[in-house]
Amino acid sequence: MNIIKRSLLLLLLVAAPLLAQNPDWHAQFPAFKIAGNLYYVGTADLAVYLIATPQGNILINSDFPEDVPLIRKSIEQLGFKYGDTKILLISHAHGDHDAATGLIRKDTGARLMIMDADVPEEESTAAGRPGAHVDRVLHDEDTVELGGSKLTAHLTPGHTKGCTTWTMQVDDGGRKLNAVIIGSPNVNPGYILVGNKSYPQIADDYVKTFKVLNSLPADLFLGAHGAYFGMKAKYEKMKTGAPNPFIDPAGYKAYVAERESTFVKEWDRQKKNPGSPAR
Ligand SMILES: [Zn+2]
């Protein structure tokens, strides 16, 4: 592929999520407690998680710069301070989860911690990239600790090279719950799984990701987009006083199984049609 074609393809890959914009991405959503010290402060689809500790807070995902005022409002509505954000993490280096990391880091002084293979994307100043300085480079299974809370970074690559699934044990009134925040198991339109020159091991990486996701104990089923885990419907259900609907181990298993079979089908299709990108 010549350099112009390659640049166009790259541009398409970067622009694709923007073209596919969902109205929920930038819509305000009520902030709420998921369980224990884990809170939802994202938009109606772009998930942002706040882990509140006595030594300040951890945020997972920044969304786009235009979403930061909504995130800030959500944090304040819960009685926390945006300025107390000490650590900033992401699900993966795509604009819908990380475009504002540089902004939040600058606003709050939070330390930005990113999985090794996503660091070049995070620090890139290309269009749509945050150009954010990474304060700590994470490796598979590294832990992030603050004020008695501990998160583990599981490398779940494929969707991006450093895509990260976060887990933590939440203490919900004495009950220990395993939270899993899925980075992304999705093969996006345009993705090439067979003969991918810039990411030759992409298909093997997805295989690894499903192995990891299948191995994680999950009580609280969460992810980078609310749509992964039926966030809106579960929020409505929670308001009725039902048992916490985010505790959904069966939903987690079913979701991972469905995504894995979708990946395998797409991989098989591409093996028969090499060079034909995912739609
Ligand atoms: Zn993505």
XYZ file of C-alpha atoms and ligand atoms in Angstrom:
280
model
C 0.000 0.000 0.000
C 1.456 3.381 -0.877
C 1.763 6.133 1.666
C -1.242 8.125 0.392
C -3.529 5.114 0.465
C -2.219 4.234 3.890
C -2.826 7.755 5.176
C -6.360 7.719 3.792
C -7.079 4.399 5.459
C -5.654 5.689 8.722
C -7.801 8.796 8.445
C -10.845 6.608 7.821
C -10.046 4.495 10.884
C -9.663 7.603 13.018
C -12.754 9.273 11.570
C -14.992 6.173 11.545
C -16.057 6.479 15.198
C -16.860 10.156 14.611
C -18.942 9.373 11.527
C -20.824 6.683 13.420
C -21.822 9.076 16.203
C -24.648 8.055 18.414
C -26.825 10.838 19.964
C -26.279 9.265 23.409
C -22.553 9.992 23.227
C -22.868 13.623 24.293
C -26.155 13.442 26.213
C -26.188 14.107 29.951
C -27.020 11.089 32.105
C -27.755 11.140 35.843
C -24.702 10.295 37.937
C -25.273 7.273 40.165
C -23.645 4.851 42.550
C -23.049 1.434 40.987
C -21.895 -0.256 44.207
C -19.589 0.567 47.127
C -17.237 3.380 46.128
C -17.756 2.851 42.375
C -19.857 5.456 40.571
C -21.047 6.197 37.028
C -20.266 9.759 35.869
C -20.329 9.298 32.083
C -22.736 10.423 29.384
C -25.755 8.394 28.227
C -23.385 6.002 26.422
C -19.720 6.949 26.910
C -18.972 5.388 30.255
C -16.826 7.188 32.811
C -16.253 5.568 36.195
C -15.313 7.310 39.409
C -13.675 5.383 42.231
C -13.911 7.526 45.348
C -11.264 7.082 48.041
C -10.226 9.013 51.158
C -7.065 10.048 49.243
C -8.823 11.407 46.177
C -10.479 9.824 43.189
C -9.695 7.684 40.183
C -11.450 8.325 36.864
C -11.643 5.763 34.078
C -12.134 7.437 30.647
C -12.282 11.087 29.680
C -14.690 10.988 26.710
C -14.415 13.974 24.299
C -13.478 17.506 25.453
C -17.103 18.631 24.900
C -18.239 15.984 27.442
C -15.940 17.144 30.254
C -18.419 19.751 31.635
C -21.046 16.959 31.897
C -18.570 14.643 33.643
C -17.608 17.420 36.023
C -21.257 18.159 36.812
C -21.876 14.464 37.507
C -18.887 14.266 39.859
C -20.121 17.345 41.749
C -23.724 16.091 41.916
C -22.428 13.053 43.794
C -20.713 15.370 46.272
C -17.154 14.822 45.032
C -14.688 17.314 43.594
C -13.397 17.249 40.014
C -10.152 18.749 41.369
C -9.684 15.663 43.593
C -9.074 13.465 40.537
C -5.649 11.958 41.314
C -5.408 9.192 38.721
C -6.804 9.077 35.178
C -7.146 5.759 33.319
C -8.756 4.735 30.012
C -10.471 1.736 28.452
C -8.547 2.156 25.193
C -6.967 4.822 23.010
C -9.940 5.846 20.865
C -11.311 9.384 20.940
C -14.655 8.459 22.504
C -12.786 7.324 25.644
C -9.586 9.365 25.680
C -9.798 12.542 23.556
C -9.989 14.681 26.717
C -7.285 12.973 28.810
C -4.883 15.871 28.215
C -7.567 18.354 29.262
C -8.516 16.524 32.484
C -4.855 15.950 33.352
C -4.183 19.660 32.931
C -7.332 20.726 34.850
C -6.826 18.430 37.839
C -3.148 17.454 37.926
C -4.203 13.775 37.805
C -1.519 11.243 36.859
C -2.351 9.625 33.523
C -1.644 5.867 33.472
C -1.867 4.024 30.156
C -1.226 0.450 28.971
C 2.166 0.227 27.218
C 0.896 -0.545 23.713
C -1.583 2.389 23.746
C 1.020 4.948 24.908
C 2.085 6.074 21.384
C -1.595 6.756 20.499
C -2.113 8.608 23.782
C 0.877 10.880 23.293
C 0.216 11.403 19.580
C -0.773 14.898 18.506
C -2.391 13.666 15.252
C -5.977 14.785 14.541
C -8.374 13.461 17.166
C -5.568 12.231 19.450
C -5.182 13.776 22.900
C -1.430 14.425 22.748
C -1.383 13.772 26.490
C 1.780 13.085 28.459
C 1.645 9.634 30.061
C 2.867 9.736 33.673
C 2.969 5.976 34.223
C 3.240 3.227 31.627
C 1.230 0.149 32.613
C 1.902 -3.462 31.712
C -0.458 -6.422 31.654
C -1.732 -7.244 35.179
C -0.233 -4.115 36.751
C -2.201 -2.686 39.633
C -3.200 0.895 40.381
C -3.779 1.724 44.038
C -5.195 4.754 45.811
C -6.719 5.206 49.270
C -7.414 1.517 49.866
C -8.827 0.773 46.385
C -6.927 -1.436 43.982
C -7.565 -1.829 40.262
C -5.939 -4.381 37.966
C -5.147 -3.588 34.318
C -5.762 -6.616 32.095
C -4.379 -6.283 28.587
C -7.276 -7.212 26.258
C -5.831 -6.225 22.872
C -7.236 -6.311 19.345
C -9.681 -3.392 19.392
C -6.561 -1.317 20.108
C -3.102 -2.695 20.796
C -3.269 -1.635 24.440
C -6.998 -2.064 25.073
C -7.470 -2.510 28.817
C -10.102 -4.296 30.862
C -10.143 -3.001 34.425
C -11.137 -5.104 37.391
C -11.537 -4.229 41.039
C -13.093 -5.711 44.105
C -15.772 -3.388 45.439
C -16.809 -3.524 49.082
C -20.571 -2.979 48.994
C -21.663 -2.800 52.614
C -19.470 -5.757 53.591
C -20.259 -7.746 50.439
C -17.276 -8.167 48.097
C -18.194 -7.746 44.438
C -15.879 -8.346 41.483
C -16.311 -5.502 39.009
C -15.209 -5.978 35.397
C -15.041 -2.935 33.092
C -14.609 -4.385 29.593
C -12.199 -2.386 27.378
C -13.826 -3.477 24.101
C -14.276 -6.852 22.419
C -15.478 -5.291 19.163
C -14.153 -5.593 15.613
C -14.949 -2.147 14.176
C -15.923 -1.435 10.565
C -12.724 -1.159 8.529
C -10.720 -3.540 10.727
C -8.548 -6.034 8.862
C -8.006 -9.317 10.719
C -6.070 -11.210 8.023
C -2.865 -9.800 6.519
C -2.968 -6.586 8.557
C 0.422 -4.973 7.876
C 0.341 -2.385 10.669
C -1.042 -4.892 13.218
C -0.072 -8.413 12.063
C -1.065 -10.157 15.329
C -4.517 -8.515 15.567
C -6.564 -11.743 15.277
C -4.370 -13.602 17.788
C -4.781 -10.629 20.112
C -8.591 -10.908 19.957
C -8.242 -14.626 20.738
C -6.164 -13.694 23.805
C -8.743 -11.078 24.805
C -11.610 -13.575 24.827
C -9.468 -15.990 26.841
C -8.911 -13.254 29.428
C -12.554 -12.088 29.460
C -13.759 -15.684 29.857
C -11.415 -16.174 32.815
C -12.386 -13.113 34.876
C -14.785 -13.536 37.792
C -17.541 -10.971 37.181
C -20.297 -9.849 39.518
C -20.624 -6.231 38.348
C -20.782 -6.299 34.528
C -19.555 -2.955 33.126
C -17.729 -1.638 30.055
C -16.454 1.293 28.027
C -19.907 1.967 26.512
C -23.175 1.795 28.435
C -24.615 -0.146 25.501
C -22.281 -3.093 26.239
C -24.124 -3.889 29.459
C -27.588 -2.360 28.983
C -26.767 0.583 31.258
C -29.894 2.673 30.612
C -32.351 -0.172 31.217
C -30.455 -1.317 34.322
C -30.416 2.233 35.699
C -34.222 2.431 35.286
C -34.579 -0.943 36.982
C -32.366 0.141 39.871
C -34.599 3.187 40.466
C -37.543 0.855 41.175
C -35.630 -0.549 44.148
C -34.940 -3.891 42.453
C -31.868 -5.880 43.604
C -28.803 -4.210 42.055
C -29.226 -4.970 38.318
C -25.543 -4.230 37.632
C -24.751 -7.465 39.511
C -25.179 -9.596 36.422
C -22.712 -12.493 36.070
C -25.005 -14.280 33.591
C -25.303 -11.143 31.447
C -21.518 -10.811 31.447
C -21.016 -14.417 30.297
C -23.684 -14.112 27.594
C -22.215 -10.846 26.303
C -18.654 -12.208 26.095
C -19.890 -15.410 24.392
C -21.912 -13.441 21.829
C -19.003 -11.067 21.073
C -16.595 -14.001 20.761
C -18.812 -15.798 18.258
C -19.227 -12.551 16.270
C -15.438 -12.155 16.164
C -14.898 -15.787 15.106
C -17.489 -15.423 12.296
C -15.836 -12.238 11.031
C -12.388 -13.828 11.218
C -13.634 -16.853 9.234
C -15.198 -14.528 6.662
C -11.932 -12.612 6.263
C -9.904 -15.830 5.999
C -12.039 -16.656 2.949
C -11.826 -13.057 1.630
C -8.359 -11.787 2.555
C -8.064 -8.013 2.437
C -11.814 -7.484 2.852
C -12.274 -5.259 5.935
C -14.999 -5.702 8.533
C -18.250 -3.870 7.817
Zn -12.952 1.978 20.467
